[in-house]
mmCIF file of N, CA and C in Angstrom:
data_model
loop_
_atom_site.group_PDB
_atom_site.id
_atom_site.type_symbol
_atom_site.label_atom_id
_atom_site.label_comp_id
_atom_site.label_asym_id
_atom_site.label_seq_id
_atom_site.Cartn_x
_atom_site.Cartn_y
_atom_site.Cartn_z
ATOM 1 N N MET Q 1 122.773 111.209 -46.852
ATOM 2 C CA MET Q 1 121.985 110.991 -48.059
ATOM 3 C C MET Q 1 122.323 112.055 -49.088
ATOM 4 N N GLU Q 2 122.399 111.631 -50.289
ATOM 5 C CA GLU Q 2 122.847 112.498 -51.375
ATOM 6 C C GLU Q 2 121.949 113.706 -51.624
ATOM 7 N N ASN Q 3 120.631 113.533 -51.572
ATOM 8 C CA ASN Q 3 119.712 114.627 -51.899
ATOM 9 C C ASN Q 3 119.033 115.234 -50.682
ATOM 10 N N CYS Q 4 119.514 114.957 -49.502
ATOM 11 C CA CYS Q 4 118.900 115.476 -48.275
ATOM 12 C C CYS Q 4 119.338 116.926 -48.059
ATOM 13 N N ILE Q 5 118.375 117.821 -48.002
ATOM 14 C CA ILE Q 5 118.695 119.237 -47.831
ATOM 15 C C ILE Q 5 119.382 119.511 -46.495
ATOM 16 N N PHE Q 6 118.989 118.792 -45.437
ATOM 17 C CA PHE Q 6 119.627 119.017 -44.139
ATOM 18 C C PHE Q 6 121.059 118.502 -44.130
ATOM 19 N N CYS Q 7 121.332 117.414 -44.838
ATOM 20 C CA CYS Q 7 122.716 116.938 -44.974
ATOM 21 C C CYS Q 7 123.558 117.984 -45.697
ATOM 22 N N LYS Q 8 122.986 118.596 -46.723
ATOM 23 C CA LYS Q 8 123.710 119.627 -47.474
ATOM 24 C C LYS Q 8 123.965 120.859 -46.608
ATOM 25 N N ILE Q 9 123.003 121.213 -45.758
ATOM 26 C CA ILE Q 9 123.207 122.335 -44.834
ATOM 27 C C ILE Q 9 124.307 121.978 -43.834
ATOM 28 N N ALA Q 10 124.250 120.762 -43.284
ATOM 29 C CA ALA Q 10 125.257 120.327 -42.301
ATOM 30 C C ALA Q 10 126.665 120.344 -42.897
ATOM 31 N N LYS Q 11 126.777 119.994 -44.178
ATOM 32 C CA LYS Q 11 128.077 119.982 -44.856
ATOM 33 C C LYS Q 11 128.454 121.367 -45.393
ATOM 34 N N LYS Q 12 127.553 122.333 -45.178
ATOM 35 C CA LYS Q 12 127.741 123.719 -45.627
ATOM 36 C C LYS Q 12 127.866 123.815 -47.146
ATOM 37 N N GLU Q 13 127.148 122.911 -47.822
ATOM 38 C CA GLU Q 13 127.074 122.946 -49.279
ATOM 39 C C GLU Q 13 126.029 123.943 -49.743
ATOM 40 N N ILE Q 14 125.044 124.213 -48.896
ATOM 41 C CA ILE Q 14 124.069 125.264 -49.167
ATOM 42 C C ILE Q 14 123.987 126.141 -47.919
ATOM 43 N N PRO Q 15 123.714 127.425 -48.108
ATOM 44 C CA PRO Q 15 123.733 128.340 -46.963
ATOM 45 C C PRO Q 15 122.520 128.189 -46.059
ATOM 46 N N ALA Q 16 122.723 128.516 -44.814
ATOM 47 C CA ALA Q 16 121.654 128.587 -43.811
ATOM 48 C C ALA Q 16 122.095 129.612 -42.771
ATOM 49 N N HIS Q 17 121.129 130.119 -42.040
ATOM 50 C CA HIS Q 17 121.428 131.076 -40.980
ATOM 51 C C HIS Q 17 121.640 130.286 -39.693
ATOM 52 N N VAL Q 18 122.870 129.824 -39.518
ATOM 53 C CA VAL Q 18 123.243 128.991 -38.383
ATOM 54 C C VAL Q 18 123.355 129.865 -37.141
ATOM 55 N N ILE Q 19 122.678 129.445 -36.070
ATOM 56 C CA ILE Q 19 122.743 130.216 -34.826
ATOM 57 C C ILE Q 19 123.543 129.497 -33.745
ATOM 58 N N TRP Q 20 123.789 128.186 -33.930
ATOM 59 C CA TRP Q 20 124.532 127.404 -32.935
ATOM 60 C C TRP Q 20 124.985 126.110 -33.601
ATOM 61 N N GLU Q 21 126.168 125.637 -33.201
ATOM 62 C CA GLU Q 21 126.586 124.310 -33.632
ATOM 63 C C GLU Q 21 127.707 123.805 -32.749
ATOM 64 N N ASN Q 22 127.839 122.489 -32.741
ATOM 65 C CA ASN Q 22 128.980 121.836 -32.119
ATOM 66 C C ASN Q 22 129.451 120.765 -33.097
ATOM 67 N N ALA Q 23 130.252 119.837 -32.673
ATOM 68 C CA ALA Q 23 130.805 118.838 -33.582
ATOM 69 C C ALA Q 23 129.744 117.918 -34.181
ATOM 70 N N GLU Q 24 128.655 117.668 -33.435
ATOM 71 C CA GLU Q 24 127.659 116.692 -33.878
ATOM 72 C C GLU Q 24 126.330 117.281 -34.343
ATOM 73 N N PHE Q 25 126.009 118.499 -33.905
ATOM 74 C CA PHE Q 25 124.690 119.071 -34.169
ATOM 75 C C PHE Q 25 124.797 120.504 -34.664
ATOM 76 N N MET Q 26 123.710 120.963 -35.295
ATOM 77 C CA MET Q 26 123.649 122.311 -35.845
ATOM 78 C C MET Q 26 122.227 122.838 -35.670
ATOM 79 N N ALA Q 27 122.114 124.125 -35.378
ATOM 80 C CA ALA Q 27 120.812 124.791 -35.287
ATOM 81 C C ALA Q 27 120.813 125.970 -36.244
ATOM 82 N N PHE Q 28 119.755 126.063 -37.031
ATOM 83 C CA PHE Q 28 119.639 127.158 -37.998
ATOM 84 C C PHE Q 28 118.194 127.635 -38.047
ATOM 85 N N LEU Q 29 118.016 128.862 -38.508
ATOM 86 C CA LEU Q 29 116.685 129.446 -38.579
ATOM 87 C C LEU Q 29 115.868 128.783 -39.682
ATOM 88 N N ASP Q 30 114.599 128.570 -39.384
ATOM 89 C CA ASP Q 30 113.652 127.999 -40.335
ATOM 90 C C ASP Q 30 113.425 129.007 -41.456
ATOM 91 N N LEU Q 31 113.500 128.543 -42.686
ATOM 92 C CA LEU Q 31 113.303 129.408 -43.848
ATOM 93 C C LEU Q 31 111.844 129.865 -43.948
ATOM 94 N N TYR Q 32 110.925 129.060 -43.426
ATOM 95 C CA TYR Q 32 109.495 129.384 -43.405
ATOM 96 C C TYR Q 32 109.045 129.468 -41.942
ATOM 97 N N PRO Q 33 109.447 130.520 -41.248
ATOM 98 C CA PRO Q 33 109.180 130.577 -39.801
ATOM 99 C C PRO Q 33 107.712 130.853 -39.472
ATOM 100 N N PRO Q 34 107.087 129.957 -38.703
ATOM 101 C CA PRO Q 34 105.706 130.196 -38.273
ATOM 102 C C PRO Q 34 105.629 131.267 -37.185
ATOM 103 N N VAL Q 35 106.753 131.532 -36.532
ATOM 104 C CA VAL Q 35 106.900 132.596 -35.542
ATOM 105 C C VAL Q 35 108.328 133.131 -35.658
ATOM 106 N N PRO Q 36 108.575 134.365 -35.245
ATOM 107 C CA PRO Q 36 109.940 134.887 -35.291
ATOM 108 C C PRO Q 36 110.903 134.032 -34.459
ATOM 109 N N GLY Q 37 112.025 133.690 -35.041
ATOM 110 C CA GLY Q 37 113.047 132.918 -34.345
ATOM 111 C C GLY Q 37 112.876 131.415 -34.437
ATOM 112 N N ALA Q 38 111.906 130.940 -35.220
ATOM 113 C CA ALA Q 38 111.712 129.493 -35.376
ATOM 114 C C ALA Q 38 113.011 128.865 -35.879
ATOM 115 N N THR Q 39 113.412 127.784 -35.238
ATOM 116 C CA THR Q 39 114.726 127.192 -35.447
ATOM 117 C C THR Q 39 114.605 125.686 -35.659
ATOM 118 N N VAL Q 40 115.529 125.136 -36.431
ATOM 119 C CA VAL Q 40 115.614 123.698 -36.667
ATOM 120 C C VAL Q 40 116.948 123.215 -36.099
ATOM 121 N N VAL Q 41 116.910 122.124 -35.340
ATOM 122 C CA VAL Q 41 118.124 121.526 -34.782
ATOM 123 C C VAL Q 41 118.277 120.151 -35.415
ATOM 124 N N ILE Q 42 119.460 119.893 -35.991
ATOM 125 C CA ILE Q 42 119.696 118.621 -36.687
ATOM 126 C C ILE Q 42 120.998 117.975 -36.223
ATOM 127 N N PRO Q 43 121.055 116.641 -36.292
ATOM 128 C CA PRO Q 43 122.366 116.006 -36.190
ATOM 129 C C PRO Q 43 123.061 116.221 -37.530
ATOM 130 N N LYS Q 44 124.357 116.405 -37.520
ATOM 131 C CA LYS Q 44 125.084 116.615 -38.768
ATOM 132 C C LYS Q 44 125.145 115.335 -39.599
ATOM 133 N N GLU Q 45 125.049 114.208 -38.931
ATOM 134 C CA GLU Q 45 125.002 112.917 -39.616
ATOM 135 C C GLU Q 45 123.542 112.589 -39.919
ATOM 136 N N HIS Q 46 123.281 111.977 -41.058
ATOM 137 C CA HIS Q 46 121.905 111.655 -41.444
ATOM 138 C C HIS Q 46 121.337 110.520 -40.597
ATOM 139 N N HIS Q 47 120.112 110.733 -40.111
ATOM 140 C CA HIS Q 47 119.330 109.727 -39.391
ATOM 141 C C HIS Q 47 117.888 109.857 -39.850
ATOM 142 N N ASP Q 48 117.159 108.755 -39.828
ATOM 143 C CA ASP Q 48 115.750 108.743 -40.198
ATOM 144 C C ASP Q 48 114.979 109.801 -39.410
ATOM 145 N N SER Q 49 114.029 110.456 -40.049
ATOM 146 C CA SER Q 49 113.304 111.558 -39.419
ATOM 147 C C SER Q 49 112.266 111.121 -38.394
ATOM 148 N N TYR Q 50 111.892 109.849 -38.401
ATOM 149 C CA TYR Q 50 110.877 109.389 -37.449
ATOM 150 C C TYR Q 50 111.563 109.075 -36.125
ATOM 151 N N ILE Q 51 111.279 109.888 -35.115
ATOM 152 C CA ILE Q 51 111.967 109.792 -33.827
ATOM 153 C C ILE Q 51 111.861 108.385 -33.235
ATOM 154 N N LYS Q 52 110.779 107.702 -33.506
ATOM 155 C CA LYS Q 52 110.584 106.337 -33.000
ATOM 156 C C LYS Q 52 111.677 105.392 -33.497
ATOM 157 N N ASN Q 53 112.208 105.655 -34.682
ATOM 158 C CA ASN Q 53 113.232 104.801 -35.278
ATOM 159 C C ASN Q 53 114.654 105.234 -34.943
ATOM 160 N N ALA Q 54 114.791 106.331 -34.238
ATOM 161 C CA ALA Q 54 116.122 106.890 -33.970
ATOM 162 C C ALA Q 54 116.873 106.070 -32.924
ATOM 163 N N ASN Q 55 118.165 106.029 -33.086
ATOM 164 C CA ASN Q 55 119.054 105.406 -32.113
ATOM 165 C C ASN Q 55 118.905 106.160 -30.785
ATOM 166 N N PRO Q 56 118.720 105.450 -29.666
ATOM 167 C CA PRO Q 56 118.519 106.123 -28.379
ATOM 168 C C PRO Q 56 119.659 107.055 -27.978
ATOM 169 N N GLU Q 57 120.886 106.704 -28.318
ATOM 170 C CA GLU Q 57 122.016 107.576 -27.990
ATOM 171 C C GLU Q 57 121.962 108.869 -28.798
ATOM 172 N N VAL Q 58 121.571 108.749 -30.063
ATOM 173 C CA VAL Q 58 121.445 109.938 -30.905
ATOM 174 C C VAL Q 58 120.313 110.818 -30.381
ATOM 175 N N THR Q 59 119.207 110.187 -30.006
ATOM 176 C CA THR Q 59 118.069 110.935 -29.468
ATOM 177 C C THR Q 59 118.463 111.685 -28.197
ATOM 178 N N ALA Q 60 119.171 111.021 -27.300
ATOM 179 C CA ALA Q 60 119.602 111.669 -26.058
ATOM 180 C C ALA Q 60 120.531 112.847 -26.347
ATOM 181 N N SER Q 61 121.449 112.650 -27.277
ATOM 182 C CA SER Q 61 122.368 113.745 -27.639
ATOM 183 C C SER Q 61 121.625 114.883 -28.318
ATOM 184 N N LEU Q 62 120.646 114.553 -29.152
ATOM 185 C CA LEU Q 62 119.833 115.592 -29.793
ATOM 186 C C LEU Q 62 119.122 116.425 -28.736
ATOM 187 N N MET Q 63 118.571 115.779 -27.728
ATOM 188 C CA MET Q 63 117.857 116.514 -26.680
ATOM 189 C C MET Q 63 118.793 117.428 -25.897
ATOM 190 N N LYS Q 64 120.033 117.016 -25.692
ATOM 191 C CA LYS Q 64 121.009 117.894 -25.031
ATOM 192 C C LYS Q 64 121.270 119.131 -25.896
ATOM 193 N N ALA Q 65 121.418 118.914 -27.196
ATOM 194 C CA ALA Q 65 121.631 120.043 -28.107
ATOM 195 C C ALA Q 65 120.401 120.943 -28.133
ATOM 196 N N VAL Q 66 119.218 120.346 -28.191
ATOM 197 C CA VAL Q 66 117.966 121.104 -28.195
ATOM 198 C C VAL Q 66 117.872 121.998 -26.964
ATOM 199 N N LYS Q 67 118.208 121.461 -25.796
ATOM 200 C CA LYS Q 67 118.136 122.254 -24.568
ATOM 201 C C LYS Q 67 119.088 123.451 -24.614
ATOM 202 N N GLN Q 68 120.268 123.261 -25.198
ATOM 203 C CA GLN Q 68 121.202 124.382 -25.312
ATOM 204 C C GLN Q 68 120.634 125.465 -26.224
ATOM 205 N N VAL Q 69 120.030 125.052 -27.335
ATOM 206 C CA VAL Q 69 119.466 126.032 -28.263
ATOM 207 C C VAL Q 69 118.227 126.685 -27.655
ATOM 208 N N MET Q 70 117.420 125.913 -26.912
ATOM 209 C CA MET Q 70 116.266 126.504 -26.219
ATOM 210 C C MET Q 70 116.722 127.593 -25.251
ATOM 211 N N ASP Q 71 117.782 127.320 -24.508
ATOM 212 C CA ASP Q 71 118.327 128.324 -23.590
ATOM 213 C C ASP Q 71 118.717 129.591 -24.341
ATOM 214 N N LEU Q 72 119.329 129.415 -25.494
ATOM 215 C CA LEU Q 72 119.733 130.553 -26.313
ATOM 216 C C LEU Q 72 118.509 131.357 -26.759
ATOM 217 N N LEU Q 73 117.485 130.677 -27.279
ATOM 218 C CA LEU Q 73 116.278 131.369 -27.736
ATOM 219 C C LEU Q 73 115.545 132.023 -26.569
ATOM 220 N N ASP Q 74 115.448 131.323 -25.442
ATOM 221 C CA ASP Q 74 114.759 131.884 -24.276
ATOM 222 C C ASP Q 74 115.471 133.129 -23.747
ATOM 223 N N THR Q 75 116.780 133.167 -23.868
ATOM 224 C CA THR Q 75 117.577 134.284 -23.366
ATOM 225 C C THR Q 75 117.606 135.462 -24.338
ATOM 226 N N LYS Q 76 117.741 135.174 -25.625
ATOM 227 C CA LYS Q 76 118.005 136.233 -26.605
ATOM 228 C C LYS Q 76 116.765 136.863 -27.233
ATOM 229 N N LEU Q 77 115.631 136.167 -27.229
ATOM 230 C CA LEU Q 77 114.459 136.691 -27.924
ATOM 231 C C LEU Q 77 113.493 137.357 -26.944
ATOM 232 N N LYS Q 78 113.451 138.670 -26.994
ATOM 233 C CA LYS Q 78 112.603 139.452 -26.104
ATOM 234 C C LYS Q 78 111.137 139.068 -26.322
ATOM 235 N N GLY Q 79 110.451 138.810 -25.217
ATOM 236 C CA GLY Q 79 109.037 138.469 -25.291
ATOM 237 C C GLY Q 79 108.765 136.986 -25.459
ATOM 238 N N ASN Q 80 109.822 136.178 -25.614
ATOM 239 C CA ASN Q 80 109.631 134.735 -25.732
ATOM 240 C C ASN Q 80 109.273 134.183 -24.355
ATOM 241 N N LEU Q 81 108.055 133.681 -24.231
ATOM 242 C CA LEU Q 81 107.581 133.154 -22.951
ATOM 243 C C LEU Q 81 108.230 131.811 -22.626
ATOM 244 N N ARG Q 82 108.395 130.991 -23.635
ATOM 245 C CA ARG Q 82 109.077 129.702 -23.564
ATOM 246 C C ARG Q 82 109.201 129.208 -24.996
ATOM 247 N N THR Q 83 109.930 128.129 -25.181
ATOM 248 C CA THR Q 83 110.145 127.619 -26.532
ATOM 249 C C THR Q 83 109.509 126.248 -26.671
ATOM 250 N N LYS Q 84 108.672 126.115 -27.686
ATOM 251 C CA LYS Q 84 107.977 124.869 -27.973
ATOM 252 C C LYS Q 84 108.892 123.932 -28.757
ATOM 253 N N LEU Q 85 108.830 122.640 -28.430
ATOM 254 C CA LEU Q 85 109.607 121.606 -29.112
ATOM 255 C C LEU Q 85 108.669 120.733 -29.924
ATOM 256 N N ILE Q 86 108.995 120.539 -31.196
ATOM 257 C CA ILE Q 86 108.184 119.709 -32.096
ATOM 258 C C ILE Q 86 109.095 118.676 -32.748
ATOM 259 N N LEU Q 87 108.675 117.419 -32.702
ATOM 260 C CA LEU Q 87 109.432 116.319 -33.316
ATOM 261 C C LEU Q 87 108.518 115.539 -34.252
ATOM 262 N N GLU Q 88 108.140 116.122 -35.362
ATOM 263 C CA GLU Q 88 107.235 115.419 -36.258
ATOM 264 C C GLU Q 88 107.946 114.846 -37.482
ATOM 265 N N GLY Q 89 108.964 115.482 -37.970
ATOM 266 C CA GLY Q 89 109.791 114.942 -39.040
ATOM 267 C C GLY Q 89 109.079 114.596 -40.331
ATOM 268 N N MET Q 90 108.115 115.406 -40.734
ATOM 269 C CA MET Q 90 107.332 115.082 -41.916
ATOM 270 C C MET Q 90 107.910 115.655 -43.219
ATOM 271 N N GLU Q 91 108.384 116.875 -43.195
ATOM 272 C CA GLU Q 91 108.778 117.530 -44.444
ATOM 273 C C GLU Q 91 110.125 117.054 -44.979
ATOM 274 N N VAL Q 92 111.081 116.862 -44.083
ATOM 275 C CA VAL Q 92 112.439 116.493 -44.495
ATOM 276 C C VAL Q 92 112.791 115.169 -43.810
ATOM 277 N N PRO Q 93 113.216 114.164 -44.577
ATOM 278 C CA PRO Q 93 113.488 112.835 -44.002
ATOM 279 C C PRO Q 93 114.848 112.740 -43.304
ATOM 280 N N HIS Q 94 115.154 113.710 -42.467
ATOM 281 C CA HIS Q 94 116.401 113.778 -41.707
ATOM 282 C C HIS Q 94 115.977 114.112 -40.283
ATOM 283 N N LEU Q 95 116.425 113.375 -39.300
ATOM 284 C CA LEU Q 95 116.047 113.626 -37.915
ATOM 285 C C LEU Q 95 116.253 115.104 -37.581
ATOM 286 N N HIS Q 96 115.220 115.724 -37.021
ATOM 287 C CA HIS Q 96 115.333 117.126 -36.636
ATOM 288 C C HIS Q 96 114.286 117.484 -35.598
ATOM 289 N N ALA Q 97 114.605 118.521 -34.861
ATOM 290 C CA ALA Q 97 113.688 119.092 -33.881
ATOM 291 C C ALA Q 97 113.386 120.518 -34.318
ATOM 292 N N LYS Q 98 112.129 120.892 -34.202
ATOM 293 C CA LYS Q 98 111.731 122.268 -34.493
ATOM 294 C C LYS Q 98 111.530 122.974 -33.163
ATOM 295 N N LEU Q 99 112.059 124.169 -33.058
ATOM 296 C CA LEU Q 99 111.897 124.997 -31.861
ATOM 297 C C LEU Q 99 111.161 126.262 -32.255
ATOM 298 N N TRP Q 100 109.996 126.459 -31.665
ATOM 299 C CA TRP Q 100 109.182 127.634 -31.962
ATOM 300 C C TRP Q 100 109.039 128.477 -30.706
ATOM 301 N N PRO Q 101 109.657 129.665 -30.687
ATOM 302 C CA PRO Q 101 109.441 130.565 -29.565
ATOM 303 C C PRO Q 101 107.947 130.899 -29.451
ATOM 304 N N MET Q 102 107.485 131.085 -28.230
ATOM 305 C CA MET Q 102 106.074 131.399 -27.987
ATOM 306 C C MET Q 102 105.979 132.816 -27.424
ATOM 307 N N TYR Q 103 105.205 133.649 -28.118
ATOM 308 C CA TYR Q 103 105.035 135.046 -27.737
ATOM 309 C C TYR Q 103 103.560 135.309 -27.448
ATOM 310 N N LYS Q 104 103.291 136.110 -26.443
ATOM 311 C CA LYS Q 104 101.917 136.462 -26.119
ATOM 312 C C LYS Q 104 101.289 137.191 -27.305
ATOM 313 N N GLY Q 105 100.134 136.713 -27.747
ATOM 314 C CA GLY Q 105 99.399 137.366 -28.825
ATOM 315 C C GLY Q 105 99.893 137.060 -30.233
ATOM 316 N N VAL Q 106 100.917 136.231 -30.381
ATOM 317 C CA VAL Q 106 101.431 135.900 -31.717
ATOM 318 C C VAL Q 106 100.936 134.515 -32.098
ATOM 319 N N ARG Q 107 100.217 134.444 -33.187
ATOM 320 C CA ARG Q 107 99.664 133.183 -33.672
ATOM 321 C C ARG Q 107 100.663 132.488 -34.588
ATOM 322 N N GLU Q 108 100.821 131.200 -34.396
ATOM 323 C CA GLU Q 108 101.711 130.416 -35.257
ATOM 324 C C GLU Q 108 101.036 130.213 -36.616
ATOM 325 N N GLU Q 109 101.771 130.539 -37.673
ATOM 326 C CA GLU Q 109 101.238 130.358 -39.013
ATOM 327 C C GLU Q 109 102.397 130.181 -39.980
ATOM 328 N N ILE Q 110 102.424 129.058 -40.667
ATOM 329 C CA ILE Q 110 103.492 128.804 -41.626
ATOM 330 C C ILE Q 110 103.237 129.658 -42.863
ATOM 331 N N PRO Q 111 104.179 130.519 -43.212
ATOM 332 C CA PRO Q 111 103.972 131.432 -44.335
ATOM 333 C C PRO Q 111 104.024 130.717 -45.691
ATOM 334 N N ASP Q 112 103.397 131.332 -46.677
ATOM 335 C CA ASP Q 112 103.423 130.795 -48.043
ATOM 336 C C ASP Q 112 104.760 131.053 -48.721
ATOM 337 N N GLU Q 113 105.421 132.124 -48.315
ATOM 338 C CA GLU Q 113 106.692 132.527 -48.907
ATOM 339 C C GLU Q 113 107.794 132.425 -47.847
ATOM 340 N N PRO Q 114 109.022 132.159 -48.268
ATOM 341 C CA PRO Q 114 110.115 132.122 -47.292
ATOM 342 C C PRO Q 114 110.380 133.517 -46.724
ATOM 343 N N ALA Q 115 110.944 133.552 -45.540
ATOM 344 C CA ALA Q 115 111.353 134.821 -44.944
ATOM 345 C C ALA Q 115 112.456 135.431 -45.801
ATOM 346 N N SER Q 116 112.582 136.734 -45.746
ATOM 347 C CA SER Q 116 113.642 137.386 -46.523
ATOM 348 C C SER Q 116 115.000 137.064 -45.893
ATOM 349 N N GLN Q 117 116.001 137.005 -46.718
ATOM 350 C CA GLN Q 117 117.354 136.760 -46.222
ATOM 351 C C GLN Q 117 117.791 137.863 -45.265
ATOM 352 N N GLU Q 118 117.342 139.072 -45.514
ATOM 353 C CA GLU Q 118 117.677 140.190 -44.629
ATOM 354 C C GLU Q 118 117.060 139.984 -43.242
ATOM 355 N N ASP Q 119 115.776 139.592 -43.200
ATOM 356 C CA ASP Q 119 115.114 139.357 -41.910
ATOM 357 C C ASP Q 119 115.769 138.197 -41.162
ATOM 358 N N LEU Q 120 116.091 137.114 -41.879
ATOM 359 C CA LEU Q 120 116.741 135.965 -41.249
ATOM 360 C C LEU Q 120 118.124 136.337 -40.733
ATOM 361 N N SER Q 121 118.848 137.122 -41.504
ATOM 362 C CA SER Q 121 120.183 137.550 -41.095
ATOM 363 C C SER Q 121 120.122 138.390 -39.819
ATOM 364 N N LYS Q 122 119.156 139.311 -39.742
ATOM 365 C CA LYS Q 122 118.996 140.144 -38.549
ATOM 366 C C LYS Q 122 118.630 139.291 -37.338
ATOM 367 N N MET Q 123 117.727 138.337 -37.532
ATOM 368 C CA MET Q 123 117.315 137.480 -36.433
ATOM 369 C C MET Q 123 118.495 136.620 -35.959
ATOM 370 N N ALA Q 124 119.233 136.063 -36.901
ATOM 371 C CA ALA Q 124 120.395 135.229 -36.532
ATOM 372 C C ALA Q 124 121.417 136.034 -35.745
ATOM 373 N N GLU Q 125 121.656 137.260 -36.158
ATOM 374 C CA GLU Q 125 122.603 138.115 -35.452
ATOM 375 C C GLU Q 125 122.125 138.405 -34.032
ATOM 376 N N LYS Q 126 120.832 138.693 -33.876
ATOM 377 C CA LYS Q 126 120.260 138.959 -32.560
ATOM 378 C C LYS Q 126 120.467 137.757 -31.630
ATOM 379 N N ILE Q 127 120.246 136.556 -32.154
ATOM 380 C CA ILE Q 127 120.366 135.341 -31.331
ATOM 381 C C ILE Q 127 121.832 135.022 -31.011
ATOM 382 N N ARG Q 128 122.695 135.210 -31.983
ATOM 383 C CA ARG Q 128 124.116 134.875 -31.780
ATOM 384 C C ARG Q 128 124.840 135.875 -30.893
ATOM 385 N N SER Q 129 124.362 137.124 -30.850
ATOM 386 C CA SER Q 129 125.100 138.173 -30.112
ATOM 387 C C SER Q 129 124.968 138.046 -28.615
#
């Protein structure tokens, strides 16, 4: 889709803090992280955001990609008890999964302002290393 922000990220037309990708999928840090390390996993090809309407093969492949990124977050983020998976697809009309690390005593809250590029860059480096 021409005006889809996730399509533009997948095509690298706009920057994102990418922490993982393969030929079909990409994972990048959420610009408005409700918890440290919040990540979005997308297919690089545009698909409707409502999981109910998704092609079953695409859904299965998305879940394989999600599991790989969950493993990365579970391994690299100190204090992450487990990673929550959310498939609501409300804000951006492009199929995506949200991964929110869960930390003891940390309350999930979507910030009013985007995270700083410096903070996102540091977090991305921590996860990729």
